[in-house]
mmCIF file with all atom_site columns, C-alpha atoms in Angstrom:
data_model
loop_
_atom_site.group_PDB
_atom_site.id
_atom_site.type_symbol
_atom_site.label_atom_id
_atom_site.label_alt_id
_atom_site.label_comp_id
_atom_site.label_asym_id
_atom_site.label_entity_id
_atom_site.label_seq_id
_atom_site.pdbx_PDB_ins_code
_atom_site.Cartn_x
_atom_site.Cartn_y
_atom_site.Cartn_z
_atom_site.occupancy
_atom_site.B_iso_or_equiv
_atom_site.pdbx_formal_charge
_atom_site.auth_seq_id
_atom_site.auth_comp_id
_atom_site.auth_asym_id
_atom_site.auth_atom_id
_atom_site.pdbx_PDB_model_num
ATOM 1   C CA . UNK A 1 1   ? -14.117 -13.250 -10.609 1.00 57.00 ? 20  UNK A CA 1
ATOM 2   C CA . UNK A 1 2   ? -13.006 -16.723 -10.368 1.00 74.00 ? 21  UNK A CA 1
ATOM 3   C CA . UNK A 1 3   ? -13.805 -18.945 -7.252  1.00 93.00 ? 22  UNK A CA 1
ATOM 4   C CA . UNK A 1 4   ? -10.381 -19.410 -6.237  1.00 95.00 ? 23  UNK A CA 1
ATOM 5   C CA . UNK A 1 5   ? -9.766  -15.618 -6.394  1.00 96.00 ? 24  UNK A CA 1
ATOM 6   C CA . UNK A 1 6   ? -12.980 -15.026 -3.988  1.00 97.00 ? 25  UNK A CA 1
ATOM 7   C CA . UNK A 1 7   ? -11.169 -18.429 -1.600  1.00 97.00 ? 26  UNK A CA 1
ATOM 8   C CA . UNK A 1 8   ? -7.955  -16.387 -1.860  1.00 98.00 ? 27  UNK A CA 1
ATOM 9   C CA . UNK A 1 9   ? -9.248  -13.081 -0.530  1.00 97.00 ? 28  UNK A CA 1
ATOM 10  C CA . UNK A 1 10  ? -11.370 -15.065 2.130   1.00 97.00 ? 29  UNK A CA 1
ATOM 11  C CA . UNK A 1 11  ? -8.042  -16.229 3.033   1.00 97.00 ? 30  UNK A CA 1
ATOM 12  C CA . UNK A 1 12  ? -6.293  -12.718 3.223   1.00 98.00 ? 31  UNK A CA 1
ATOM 13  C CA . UNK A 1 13  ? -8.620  -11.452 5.280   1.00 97.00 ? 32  UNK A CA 1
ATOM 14  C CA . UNK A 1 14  ? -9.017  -13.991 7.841   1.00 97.00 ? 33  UNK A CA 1
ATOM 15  C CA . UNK A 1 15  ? -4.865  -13.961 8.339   1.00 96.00 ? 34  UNK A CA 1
ATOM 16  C CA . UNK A 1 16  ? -5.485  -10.114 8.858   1.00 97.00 ? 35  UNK A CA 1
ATOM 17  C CA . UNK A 1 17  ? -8.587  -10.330 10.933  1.00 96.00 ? 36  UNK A CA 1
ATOM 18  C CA . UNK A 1 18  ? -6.920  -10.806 14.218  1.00 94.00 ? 37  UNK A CA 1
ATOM 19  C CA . UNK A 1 19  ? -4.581  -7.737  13.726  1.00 96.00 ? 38  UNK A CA 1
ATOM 20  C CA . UNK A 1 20  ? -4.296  -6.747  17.326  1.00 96.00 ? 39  UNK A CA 1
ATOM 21  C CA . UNK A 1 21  ? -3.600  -2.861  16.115  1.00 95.00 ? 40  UNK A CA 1
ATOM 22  C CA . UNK A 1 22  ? -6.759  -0.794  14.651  1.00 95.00 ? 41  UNK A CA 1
ATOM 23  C CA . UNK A 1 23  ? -7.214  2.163   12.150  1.00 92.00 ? 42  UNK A CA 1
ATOM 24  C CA . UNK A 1 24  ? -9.691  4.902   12.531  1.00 89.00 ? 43  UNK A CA 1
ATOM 25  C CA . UNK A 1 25  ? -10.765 6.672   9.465   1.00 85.00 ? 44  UNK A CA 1
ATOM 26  C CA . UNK A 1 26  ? -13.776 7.860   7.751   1.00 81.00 ? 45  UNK A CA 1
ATOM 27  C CA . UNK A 1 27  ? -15.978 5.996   5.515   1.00 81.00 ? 46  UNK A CA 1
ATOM 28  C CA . UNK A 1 28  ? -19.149 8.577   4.114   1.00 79.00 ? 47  UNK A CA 1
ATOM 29  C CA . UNK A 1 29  ? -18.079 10.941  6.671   1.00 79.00 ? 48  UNK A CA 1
ATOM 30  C CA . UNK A 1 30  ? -18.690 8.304   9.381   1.00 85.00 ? 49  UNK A CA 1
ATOM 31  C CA . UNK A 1 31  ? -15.666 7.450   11.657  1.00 88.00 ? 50  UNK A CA 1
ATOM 32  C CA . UNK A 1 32  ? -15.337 3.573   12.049  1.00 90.00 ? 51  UNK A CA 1
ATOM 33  C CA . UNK A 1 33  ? -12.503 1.681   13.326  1.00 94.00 ? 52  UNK A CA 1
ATOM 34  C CA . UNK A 1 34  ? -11.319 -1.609  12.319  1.00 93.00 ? 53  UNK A CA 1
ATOM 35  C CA . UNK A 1 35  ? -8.213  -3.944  12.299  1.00 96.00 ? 54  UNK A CA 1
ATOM 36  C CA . UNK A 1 36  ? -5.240  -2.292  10.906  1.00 95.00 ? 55  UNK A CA 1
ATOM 37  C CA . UNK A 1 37  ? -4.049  -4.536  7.861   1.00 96.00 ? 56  UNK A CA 1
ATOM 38  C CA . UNK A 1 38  ? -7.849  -5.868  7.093   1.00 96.00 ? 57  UNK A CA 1
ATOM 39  C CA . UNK A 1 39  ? -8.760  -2.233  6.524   1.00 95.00 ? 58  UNK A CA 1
ATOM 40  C CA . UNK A 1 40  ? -5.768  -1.008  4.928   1.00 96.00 ? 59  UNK A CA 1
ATOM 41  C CA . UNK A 1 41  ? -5.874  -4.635  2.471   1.00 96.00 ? 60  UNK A CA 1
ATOM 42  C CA . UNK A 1 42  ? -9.466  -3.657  1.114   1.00 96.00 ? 61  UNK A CA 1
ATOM 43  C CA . UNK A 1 43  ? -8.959  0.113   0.753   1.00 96.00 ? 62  UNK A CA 1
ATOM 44  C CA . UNK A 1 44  ? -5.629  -1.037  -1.443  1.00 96.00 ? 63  UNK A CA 1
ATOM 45  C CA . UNK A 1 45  ? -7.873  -2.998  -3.486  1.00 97.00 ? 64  UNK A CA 1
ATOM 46  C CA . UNK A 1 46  ? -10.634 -0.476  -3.979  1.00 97.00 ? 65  UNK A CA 1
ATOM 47  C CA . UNK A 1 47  ? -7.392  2.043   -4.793  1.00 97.00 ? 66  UNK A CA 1
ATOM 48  C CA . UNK A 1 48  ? -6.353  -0.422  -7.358  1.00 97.00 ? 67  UNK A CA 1
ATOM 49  C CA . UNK A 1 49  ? -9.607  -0.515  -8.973  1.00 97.00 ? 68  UNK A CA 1
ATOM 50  C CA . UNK A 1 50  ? -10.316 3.348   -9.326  1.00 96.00 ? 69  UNK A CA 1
ATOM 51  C CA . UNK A 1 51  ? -6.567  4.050   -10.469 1.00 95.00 ? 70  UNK A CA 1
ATOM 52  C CA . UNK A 1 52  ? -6.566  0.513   -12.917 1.00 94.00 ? 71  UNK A CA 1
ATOM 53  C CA . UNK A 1 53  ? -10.098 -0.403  -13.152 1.00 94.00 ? 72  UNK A CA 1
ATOM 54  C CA . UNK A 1 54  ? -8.810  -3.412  -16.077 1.00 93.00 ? 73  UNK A CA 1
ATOM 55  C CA . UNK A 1 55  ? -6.539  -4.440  -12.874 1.00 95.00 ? 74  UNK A CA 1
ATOM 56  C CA . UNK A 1 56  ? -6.448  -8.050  -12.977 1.00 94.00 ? 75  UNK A CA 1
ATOM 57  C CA . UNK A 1 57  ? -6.602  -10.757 -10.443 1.00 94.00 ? 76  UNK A CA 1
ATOM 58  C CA . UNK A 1 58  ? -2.964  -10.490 -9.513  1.00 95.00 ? 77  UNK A CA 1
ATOM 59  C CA . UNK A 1 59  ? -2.838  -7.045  -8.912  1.00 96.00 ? 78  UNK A CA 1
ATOM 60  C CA . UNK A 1 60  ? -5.927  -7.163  -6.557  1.00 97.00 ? 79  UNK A CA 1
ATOM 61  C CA . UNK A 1 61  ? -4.998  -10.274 -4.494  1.00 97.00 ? 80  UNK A CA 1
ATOM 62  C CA . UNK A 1 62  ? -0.889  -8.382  -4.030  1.00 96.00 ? 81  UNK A CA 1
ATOM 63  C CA . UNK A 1 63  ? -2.842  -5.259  -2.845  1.00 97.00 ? 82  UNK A CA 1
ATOM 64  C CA . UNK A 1 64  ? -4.871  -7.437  -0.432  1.00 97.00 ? 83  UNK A CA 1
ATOM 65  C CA . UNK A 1 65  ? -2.242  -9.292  0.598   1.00 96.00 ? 84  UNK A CA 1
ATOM 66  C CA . UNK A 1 66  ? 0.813   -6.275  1.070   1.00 92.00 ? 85  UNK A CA 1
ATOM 67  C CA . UNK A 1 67  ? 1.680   -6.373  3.979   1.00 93.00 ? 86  UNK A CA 1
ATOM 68  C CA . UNK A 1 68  ? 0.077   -9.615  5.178   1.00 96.00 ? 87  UNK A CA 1
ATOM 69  C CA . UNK A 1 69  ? 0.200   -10.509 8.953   1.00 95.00 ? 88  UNK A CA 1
ATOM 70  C CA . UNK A 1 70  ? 2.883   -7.538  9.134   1.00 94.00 ? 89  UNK A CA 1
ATOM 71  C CA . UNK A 1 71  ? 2.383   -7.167  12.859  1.00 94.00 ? 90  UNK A CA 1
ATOM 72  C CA . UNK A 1 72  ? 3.494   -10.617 13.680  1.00 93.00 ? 91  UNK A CA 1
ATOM 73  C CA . UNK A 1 73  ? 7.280   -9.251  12.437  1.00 90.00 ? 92  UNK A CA 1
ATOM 74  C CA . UNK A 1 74  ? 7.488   -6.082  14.575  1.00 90.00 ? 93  UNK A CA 1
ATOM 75  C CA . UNK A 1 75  ? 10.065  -3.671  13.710  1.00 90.00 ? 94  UNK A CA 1
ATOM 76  C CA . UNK A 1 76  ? 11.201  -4.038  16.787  1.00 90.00 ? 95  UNK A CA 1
ATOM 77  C CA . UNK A 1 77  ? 12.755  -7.019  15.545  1.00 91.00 ? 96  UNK A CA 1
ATOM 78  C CA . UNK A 1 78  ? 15.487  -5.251  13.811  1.00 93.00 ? 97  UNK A CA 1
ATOM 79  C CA . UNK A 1 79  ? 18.167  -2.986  14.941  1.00 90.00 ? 98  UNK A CA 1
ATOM 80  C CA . UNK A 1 80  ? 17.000  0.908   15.146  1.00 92.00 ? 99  UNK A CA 1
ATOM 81  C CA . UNK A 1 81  ? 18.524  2.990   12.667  1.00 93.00 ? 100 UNK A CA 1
ATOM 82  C CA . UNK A 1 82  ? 18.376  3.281   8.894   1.00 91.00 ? 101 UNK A CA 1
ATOM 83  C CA . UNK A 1 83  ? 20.538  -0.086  8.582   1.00 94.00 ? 102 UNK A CA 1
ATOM 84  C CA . UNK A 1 84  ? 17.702  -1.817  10.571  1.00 94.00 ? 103 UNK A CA 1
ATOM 85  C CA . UNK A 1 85  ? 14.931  -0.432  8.732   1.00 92.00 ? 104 UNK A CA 1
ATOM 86  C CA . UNK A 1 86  ? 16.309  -1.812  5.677   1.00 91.00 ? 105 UNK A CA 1
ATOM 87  C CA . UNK A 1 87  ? 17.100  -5.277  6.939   1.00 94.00 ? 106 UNK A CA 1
ATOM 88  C CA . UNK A 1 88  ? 13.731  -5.195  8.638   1.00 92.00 ? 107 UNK A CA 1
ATOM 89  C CA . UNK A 1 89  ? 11.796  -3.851  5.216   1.00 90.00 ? 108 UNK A CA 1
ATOM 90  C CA . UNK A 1 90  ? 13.487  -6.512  3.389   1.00 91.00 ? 109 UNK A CA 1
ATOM 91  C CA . UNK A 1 91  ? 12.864  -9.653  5.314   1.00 92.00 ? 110 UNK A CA 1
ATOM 92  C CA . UNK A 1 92  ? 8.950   -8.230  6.488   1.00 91.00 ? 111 UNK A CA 1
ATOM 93  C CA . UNK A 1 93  ? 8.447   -8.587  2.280   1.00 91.00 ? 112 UNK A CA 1
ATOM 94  C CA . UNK A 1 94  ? 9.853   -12.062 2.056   1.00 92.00 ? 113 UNK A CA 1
ATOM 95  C CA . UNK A 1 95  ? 7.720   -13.031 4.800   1.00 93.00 ? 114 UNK A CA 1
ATOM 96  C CA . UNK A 1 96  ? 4.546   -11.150 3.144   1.00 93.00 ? 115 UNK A CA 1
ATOM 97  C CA . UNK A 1 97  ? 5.379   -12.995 -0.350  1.00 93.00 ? 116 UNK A CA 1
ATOM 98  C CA . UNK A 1 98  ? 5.852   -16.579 1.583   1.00 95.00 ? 117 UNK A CA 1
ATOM 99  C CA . UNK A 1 99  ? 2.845   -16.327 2.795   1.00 96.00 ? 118 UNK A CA 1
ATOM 100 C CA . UNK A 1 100 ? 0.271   -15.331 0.754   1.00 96.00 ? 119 UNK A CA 1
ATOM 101 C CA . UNK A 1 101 ? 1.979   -17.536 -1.912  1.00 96.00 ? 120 UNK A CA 1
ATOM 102 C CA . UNK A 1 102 ? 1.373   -20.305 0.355   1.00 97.00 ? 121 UNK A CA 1
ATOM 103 C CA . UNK A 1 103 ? -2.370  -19.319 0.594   1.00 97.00 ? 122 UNK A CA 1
ATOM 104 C CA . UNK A 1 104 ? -2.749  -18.612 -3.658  1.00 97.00 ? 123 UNK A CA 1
ATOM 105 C CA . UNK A 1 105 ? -1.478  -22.774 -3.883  1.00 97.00 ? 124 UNK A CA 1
ATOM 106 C CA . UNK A 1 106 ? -3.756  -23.262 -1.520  1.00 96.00 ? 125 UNK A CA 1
ATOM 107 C CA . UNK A 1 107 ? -7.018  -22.339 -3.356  1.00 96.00 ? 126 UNK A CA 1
ATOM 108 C CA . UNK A 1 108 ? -5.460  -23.395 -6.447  1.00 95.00 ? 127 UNK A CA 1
ATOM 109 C CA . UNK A 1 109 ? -3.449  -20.895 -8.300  1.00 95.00 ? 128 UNK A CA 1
ATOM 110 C CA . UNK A 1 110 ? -0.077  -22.029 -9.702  1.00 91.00 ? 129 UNK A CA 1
ATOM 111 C CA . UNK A 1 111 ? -0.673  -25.101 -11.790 1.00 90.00 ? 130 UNK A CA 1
ATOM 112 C CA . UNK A 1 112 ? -1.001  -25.611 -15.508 1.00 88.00 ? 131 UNK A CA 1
ATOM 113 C CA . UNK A 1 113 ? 1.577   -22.931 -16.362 1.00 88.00 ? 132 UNK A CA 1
ATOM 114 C CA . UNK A 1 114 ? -0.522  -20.167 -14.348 1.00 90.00 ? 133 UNK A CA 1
ATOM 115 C CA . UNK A 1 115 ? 1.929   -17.541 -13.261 1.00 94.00 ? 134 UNK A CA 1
ATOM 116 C CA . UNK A 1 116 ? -0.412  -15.727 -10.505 1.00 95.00 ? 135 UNK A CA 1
ATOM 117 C CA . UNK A 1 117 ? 1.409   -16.530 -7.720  1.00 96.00 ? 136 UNK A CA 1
ATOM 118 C CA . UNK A 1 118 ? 4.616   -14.925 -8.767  1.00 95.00 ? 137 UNK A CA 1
ATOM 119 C CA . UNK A 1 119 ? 3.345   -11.878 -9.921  1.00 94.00 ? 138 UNK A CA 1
ATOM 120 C CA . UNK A 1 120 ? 1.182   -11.427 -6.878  1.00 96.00 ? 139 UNK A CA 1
ATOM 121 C CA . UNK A 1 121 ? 4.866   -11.649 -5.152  1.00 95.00 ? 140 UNK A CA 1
ATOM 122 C CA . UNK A 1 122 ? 6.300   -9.443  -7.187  1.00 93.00 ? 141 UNK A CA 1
ATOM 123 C CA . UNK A 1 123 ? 4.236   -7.008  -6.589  1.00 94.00 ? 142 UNK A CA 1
ATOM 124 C CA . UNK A 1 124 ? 3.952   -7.590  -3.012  1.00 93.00 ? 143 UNK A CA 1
ATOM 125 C CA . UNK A 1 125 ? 8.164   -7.060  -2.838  1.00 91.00 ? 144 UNK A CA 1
ATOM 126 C CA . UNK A 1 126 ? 7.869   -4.226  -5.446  1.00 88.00 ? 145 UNK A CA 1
ATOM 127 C CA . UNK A 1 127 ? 9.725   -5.514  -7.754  1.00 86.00 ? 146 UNK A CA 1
ATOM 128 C CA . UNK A 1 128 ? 10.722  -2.668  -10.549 1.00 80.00 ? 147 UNK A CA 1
ATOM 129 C CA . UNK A 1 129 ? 9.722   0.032   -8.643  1.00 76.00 ? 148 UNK A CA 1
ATOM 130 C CA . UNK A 1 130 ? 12.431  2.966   -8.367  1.00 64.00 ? 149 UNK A CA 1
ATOM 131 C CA . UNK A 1 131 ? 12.822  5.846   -6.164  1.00 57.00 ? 150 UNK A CA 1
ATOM 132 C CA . UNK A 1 132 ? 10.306  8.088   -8.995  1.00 60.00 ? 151 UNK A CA 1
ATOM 133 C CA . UNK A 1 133 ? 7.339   7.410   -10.604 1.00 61.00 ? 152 UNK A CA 1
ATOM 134 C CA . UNK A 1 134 ? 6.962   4.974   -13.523 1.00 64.00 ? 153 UNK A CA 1
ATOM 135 C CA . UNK A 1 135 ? 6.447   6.423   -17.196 1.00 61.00 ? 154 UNK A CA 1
ATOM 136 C CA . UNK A 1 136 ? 2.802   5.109   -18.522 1.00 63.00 ? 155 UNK A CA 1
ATOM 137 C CA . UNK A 1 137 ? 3.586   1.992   -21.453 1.00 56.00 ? 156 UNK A CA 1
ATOM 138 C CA . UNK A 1 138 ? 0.582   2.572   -23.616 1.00 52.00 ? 157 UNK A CA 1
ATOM 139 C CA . UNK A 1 139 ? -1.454  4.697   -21.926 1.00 56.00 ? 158 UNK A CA 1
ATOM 140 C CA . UNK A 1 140 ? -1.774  2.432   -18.518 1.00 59.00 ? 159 UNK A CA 1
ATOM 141 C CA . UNK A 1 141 ? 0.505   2.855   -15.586 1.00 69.00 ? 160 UNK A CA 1
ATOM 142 C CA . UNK A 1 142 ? 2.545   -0.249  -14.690 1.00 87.00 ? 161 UNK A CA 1
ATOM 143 C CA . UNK A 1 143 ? 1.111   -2.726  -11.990 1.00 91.00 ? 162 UNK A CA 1
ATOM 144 C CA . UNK A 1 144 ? 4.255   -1.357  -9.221  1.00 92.00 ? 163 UNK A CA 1
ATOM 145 C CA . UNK A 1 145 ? 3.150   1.897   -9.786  1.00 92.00 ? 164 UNK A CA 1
ATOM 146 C CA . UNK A 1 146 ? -0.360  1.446   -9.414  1.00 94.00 ? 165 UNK A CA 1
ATOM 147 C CA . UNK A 1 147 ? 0.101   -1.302  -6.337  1.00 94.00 ? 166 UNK A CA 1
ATOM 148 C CA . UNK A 1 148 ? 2.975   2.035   -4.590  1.00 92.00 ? 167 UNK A CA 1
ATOM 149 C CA . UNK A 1 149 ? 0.375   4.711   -5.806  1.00 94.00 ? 168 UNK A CA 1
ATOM 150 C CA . UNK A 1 150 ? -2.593  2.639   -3.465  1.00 96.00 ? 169 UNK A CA 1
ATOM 151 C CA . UNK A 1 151 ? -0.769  1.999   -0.639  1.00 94.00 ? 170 UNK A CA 1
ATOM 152 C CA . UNK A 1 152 ? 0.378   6.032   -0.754  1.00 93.00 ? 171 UNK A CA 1
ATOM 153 C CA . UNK A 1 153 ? -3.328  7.083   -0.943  1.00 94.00 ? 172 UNK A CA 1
ATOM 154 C CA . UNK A 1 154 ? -4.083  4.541   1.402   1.00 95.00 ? 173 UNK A CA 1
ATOM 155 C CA . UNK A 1 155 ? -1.244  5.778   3.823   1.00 92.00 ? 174 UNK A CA 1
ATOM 156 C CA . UNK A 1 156 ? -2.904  9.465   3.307   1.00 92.00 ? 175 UNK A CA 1
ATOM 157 C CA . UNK A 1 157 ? -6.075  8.470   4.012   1.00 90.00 ? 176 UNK A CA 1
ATOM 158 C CA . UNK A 1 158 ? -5.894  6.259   7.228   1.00 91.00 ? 177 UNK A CA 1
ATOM 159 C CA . UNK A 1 159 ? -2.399  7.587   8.653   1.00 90.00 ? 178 UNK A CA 1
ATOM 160 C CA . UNK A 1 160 ? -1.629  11.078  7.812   1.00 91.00 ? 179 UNK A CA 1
ATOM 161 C CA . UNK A 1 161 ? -2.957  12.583  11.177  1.00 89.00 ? 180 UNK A CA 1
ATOM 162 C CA . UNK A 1 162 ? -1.815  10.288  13.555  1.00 90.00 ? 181 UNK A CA 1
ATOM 163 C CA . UNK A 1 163 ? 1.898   10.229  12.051  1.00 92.00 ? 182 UNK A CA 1
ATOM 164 C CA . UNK A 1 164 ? 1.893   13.905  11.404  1.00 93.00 ? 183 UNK A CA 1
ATOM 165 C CA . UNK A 1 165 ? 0.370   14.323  15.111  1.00 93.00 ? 184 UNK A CA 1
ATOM 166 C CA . UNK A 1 166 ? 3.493   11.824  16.541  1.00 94.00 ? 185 UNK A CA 1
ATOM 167 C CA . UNK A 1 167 ? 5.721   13.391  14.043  1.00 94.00 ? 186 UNK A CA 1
ATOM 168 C CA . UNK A 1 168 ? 4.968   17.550  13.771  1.00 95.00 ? 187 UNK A CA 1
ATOM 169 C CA . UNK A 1 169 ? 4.674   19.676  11.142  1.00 95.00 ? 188 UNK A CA 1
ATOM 170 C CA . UNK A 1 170 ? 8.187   19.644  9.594   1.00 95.00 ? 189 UNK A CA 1
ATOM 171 C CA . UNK A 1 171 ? 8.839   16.252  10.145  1.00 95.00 ? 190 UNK A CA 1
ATOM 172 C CA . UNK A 1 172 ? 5.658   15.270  8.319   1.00 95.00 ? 191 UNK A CA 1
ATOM 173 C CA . UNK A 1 173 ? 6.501   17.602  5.314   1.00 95.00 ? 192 UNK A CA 1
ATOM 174 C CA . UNK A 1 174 ? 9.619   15.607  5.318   1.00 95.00 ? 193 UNK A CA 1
ATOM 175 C CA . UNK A 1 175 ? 7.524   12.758  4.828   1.00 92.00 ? 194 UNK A CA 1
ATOM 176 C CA . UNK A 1 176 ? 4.933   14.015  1.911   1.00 93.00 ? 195 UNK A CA 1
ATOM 177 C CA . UNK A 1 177 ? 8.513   15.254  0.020   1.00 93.00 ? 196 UNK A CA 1
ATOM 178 C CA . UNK A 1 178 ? 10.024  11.877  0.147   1.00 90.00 ? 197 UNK A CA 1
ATOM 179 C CA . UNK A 1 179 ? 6.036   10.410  -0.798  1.00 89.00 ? 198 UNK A CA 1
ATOM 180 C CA . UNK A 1 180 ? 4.993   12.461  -3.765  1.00 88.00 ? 199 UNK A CA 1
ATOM 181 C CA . UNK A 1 181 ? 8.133   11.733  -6.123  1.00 88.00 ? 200 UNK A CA 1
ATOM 182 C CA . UNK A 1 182 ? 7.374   7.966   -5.447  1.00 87.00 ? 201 UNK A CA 1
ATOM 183 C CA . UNK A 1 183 ? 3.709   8.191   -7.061  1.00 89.00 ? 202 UNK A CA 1
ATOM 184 C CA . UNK A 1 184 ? 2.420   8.548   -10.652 1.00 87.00 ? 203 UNK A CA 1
ATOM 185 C CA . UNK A 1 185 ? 0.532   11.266  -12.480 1.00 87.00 ? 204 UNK A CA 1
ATOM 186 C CA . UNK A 1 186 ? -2.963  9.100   -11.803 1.00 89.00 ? 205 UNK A CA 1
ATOM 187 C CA . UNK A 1 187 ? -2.233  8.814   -7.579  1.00 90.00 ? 206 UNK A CA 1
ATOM 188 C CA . UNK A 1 188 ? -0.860  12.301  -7.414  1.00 89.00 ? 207 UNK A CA 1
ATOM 189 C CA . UNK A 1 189 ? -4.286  13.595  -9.164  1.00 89.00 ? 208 UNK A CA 1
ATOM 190 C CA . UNK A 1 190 ? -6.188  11.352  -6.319  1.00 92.00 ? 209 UNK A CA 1
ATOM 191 C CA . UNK A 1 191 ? -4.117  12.396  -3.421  1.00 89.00 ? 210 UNK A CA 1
ATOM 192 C CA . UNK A 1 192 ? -4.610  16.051  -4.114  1.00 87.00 ? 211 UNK A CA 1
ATOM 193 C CA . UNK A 1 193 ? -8.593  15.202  -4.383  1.00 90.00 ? 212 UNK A CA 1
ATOM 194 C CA . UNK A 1 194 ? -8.784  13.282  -1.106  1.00 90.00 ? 213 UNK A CA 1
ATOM 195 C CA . UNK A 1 195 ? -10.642 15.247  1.121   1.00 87.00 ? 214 UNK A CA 1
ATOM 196 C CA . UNK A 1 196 ? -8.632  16.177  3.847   1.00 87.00 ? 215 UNK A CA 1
ATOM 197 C CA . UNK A 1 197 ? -8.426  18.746  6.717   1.00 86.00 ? 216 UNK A CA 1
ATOM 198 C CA . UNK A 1 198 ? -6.992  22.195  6.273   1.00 90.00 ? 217 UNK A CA 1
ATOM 199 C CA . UNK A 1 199 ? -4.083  21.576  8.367   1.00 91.00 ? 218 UNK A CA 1
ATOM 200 C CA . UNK A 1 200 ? -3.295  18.247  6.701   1.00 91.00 ? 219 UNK A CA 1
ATOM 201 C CA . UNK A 1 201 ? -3.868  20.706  3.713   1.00 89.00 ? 220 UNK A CA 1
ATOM 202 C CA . UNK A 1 202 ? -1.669  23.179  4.491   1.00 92.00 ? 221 UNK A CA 1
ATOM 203 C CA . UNK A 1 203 ? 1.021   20.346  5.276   1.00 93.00 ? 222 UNK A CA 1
ATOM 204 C CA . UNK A 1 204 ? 0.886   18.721  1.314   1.00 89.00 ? 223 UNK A CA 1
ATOM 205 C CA . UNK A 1 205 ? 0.978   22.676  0.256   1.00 88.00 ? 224 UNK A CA 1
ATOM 206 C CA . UNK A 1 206 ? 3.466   22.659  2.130   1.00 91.00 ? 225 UNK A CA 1
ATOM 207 C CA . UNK A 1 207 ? 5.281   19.812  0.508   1.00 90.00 ? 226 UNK A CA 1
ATOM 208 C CA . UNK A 1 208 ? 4.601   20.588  -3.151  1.00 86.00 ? 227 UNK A CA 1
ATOM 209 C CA . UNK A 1 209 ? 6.066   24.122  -2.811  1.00 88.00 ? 228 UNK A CA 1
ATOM 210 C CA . UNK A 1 210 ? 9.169   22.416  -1.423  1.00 90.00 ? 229 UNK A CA 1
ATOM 211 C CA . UNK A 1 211 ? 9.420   19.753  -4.165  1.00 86.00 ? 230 UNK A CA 1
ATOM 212 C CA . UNK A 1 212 ? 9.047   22.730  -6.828  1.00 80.00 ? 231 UNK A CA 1
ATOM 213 C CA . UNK A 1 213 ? 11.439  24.936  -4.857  1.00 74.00 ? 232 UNK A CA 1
ATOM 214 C CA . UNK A 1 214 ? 13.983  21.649  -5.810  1.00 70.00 ? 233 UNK A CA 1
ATOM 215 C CA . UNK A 1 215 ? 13.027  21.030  -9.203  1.00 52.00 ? 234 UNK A CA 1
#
């Protein structure tokens, strides 16, 4: 990797160290808790490697950088209501592009005809990504699939038990239907091998008989 892609993730990461909200999850079996967007930026990145392992330098710096600072534009700052969501959802990826384009000029990218920088936001806002999975061109999953896929396994593994705790059971099948259809053949495969309790189990069971009950 070049030095300006090590500079950008240094970067990243140090806008997401000072998340004042922290994840607990397990790493080897061993519980550790960290700040919410740092952790959740490298496991996207490790995500994007195992499901694209020829995933390039934009891909890995838009999965770092997804949802970049996201706590300093609260949801909260929106109207409640589907509406709100929507407006929020919108204007929290703007914000998330802005910036870490403003950090890839920064260390360099964007110059002699190098297109980095708006891929990196493209994939940060999603761009081409519909409400099903994306068809493999060639073999290889699309970068938006691959970039949704991550941050659906990454959901999964950090935030399935504390959502589906605040949520309950039904509610959180709700979720995993509306999840699933979103992610390709290659995240399905992992989410159905991450190694999770029975009862979080039983819920994704749950789901899939729904979601073939519909199809």
């Amino acid at each position: 990797m070049s030095t300006r892609f090590e500079d950008a993730i240094a970067a990243i990461d140090a806008a997401n160290a000072d998340d004042p909200f922290t994840v607990t999850y397990a790493v080897d079996g061993v519980e550790v808790t960290r700040p919410k967007e740092l952790a959740h930026s490298e496991l996207m990145c490790e995500w994007v490697k195992t499901l694209d392992p020829d995933a390039d330098d934009a891909q890995l710096l838009a999965a770092r950088a997804h949802h970049l600072r996201r706590w300093a534009y609260p949801r909260t700052e929106q109207p409640e209501g589907r509406a709100g969501y929507l407006k929020w959802r919108t204007e929290a990826r703007k914000r998330h592009a802005t910036l870490v384009g403003e950090i890839l000029s920064g260390v360099g990218y964007g110059v002699d005809g190098d297109d980095t920088i708006e891929r990196v936001q493209a994939l940060v806002s999603k761009q081409g990504l519909g409400k099903g999975g994306l068809a493999a061109v060639d073999g290889r999953s699309p970068a938006v699939q691959v970039h949704e896929d991550s941050l659906c396994l990454v959901f999964l593994q950090t935030q399935f038990v504390p959502v589906a705790t605040q949520l309950g059971d039904e509610k959180m099948i709700d979720v995993l239907v509306r999840t699933v259809p979103k992610m390709g053949p290659r995240g399905q495969a992992a989410a159905l091998a991450l190694d999770l309790d029975p009862h979080c189990a039983s819920l994704v069971a749950a789901a899939l008989e729904r979601l073939g009950a519909e199809a």
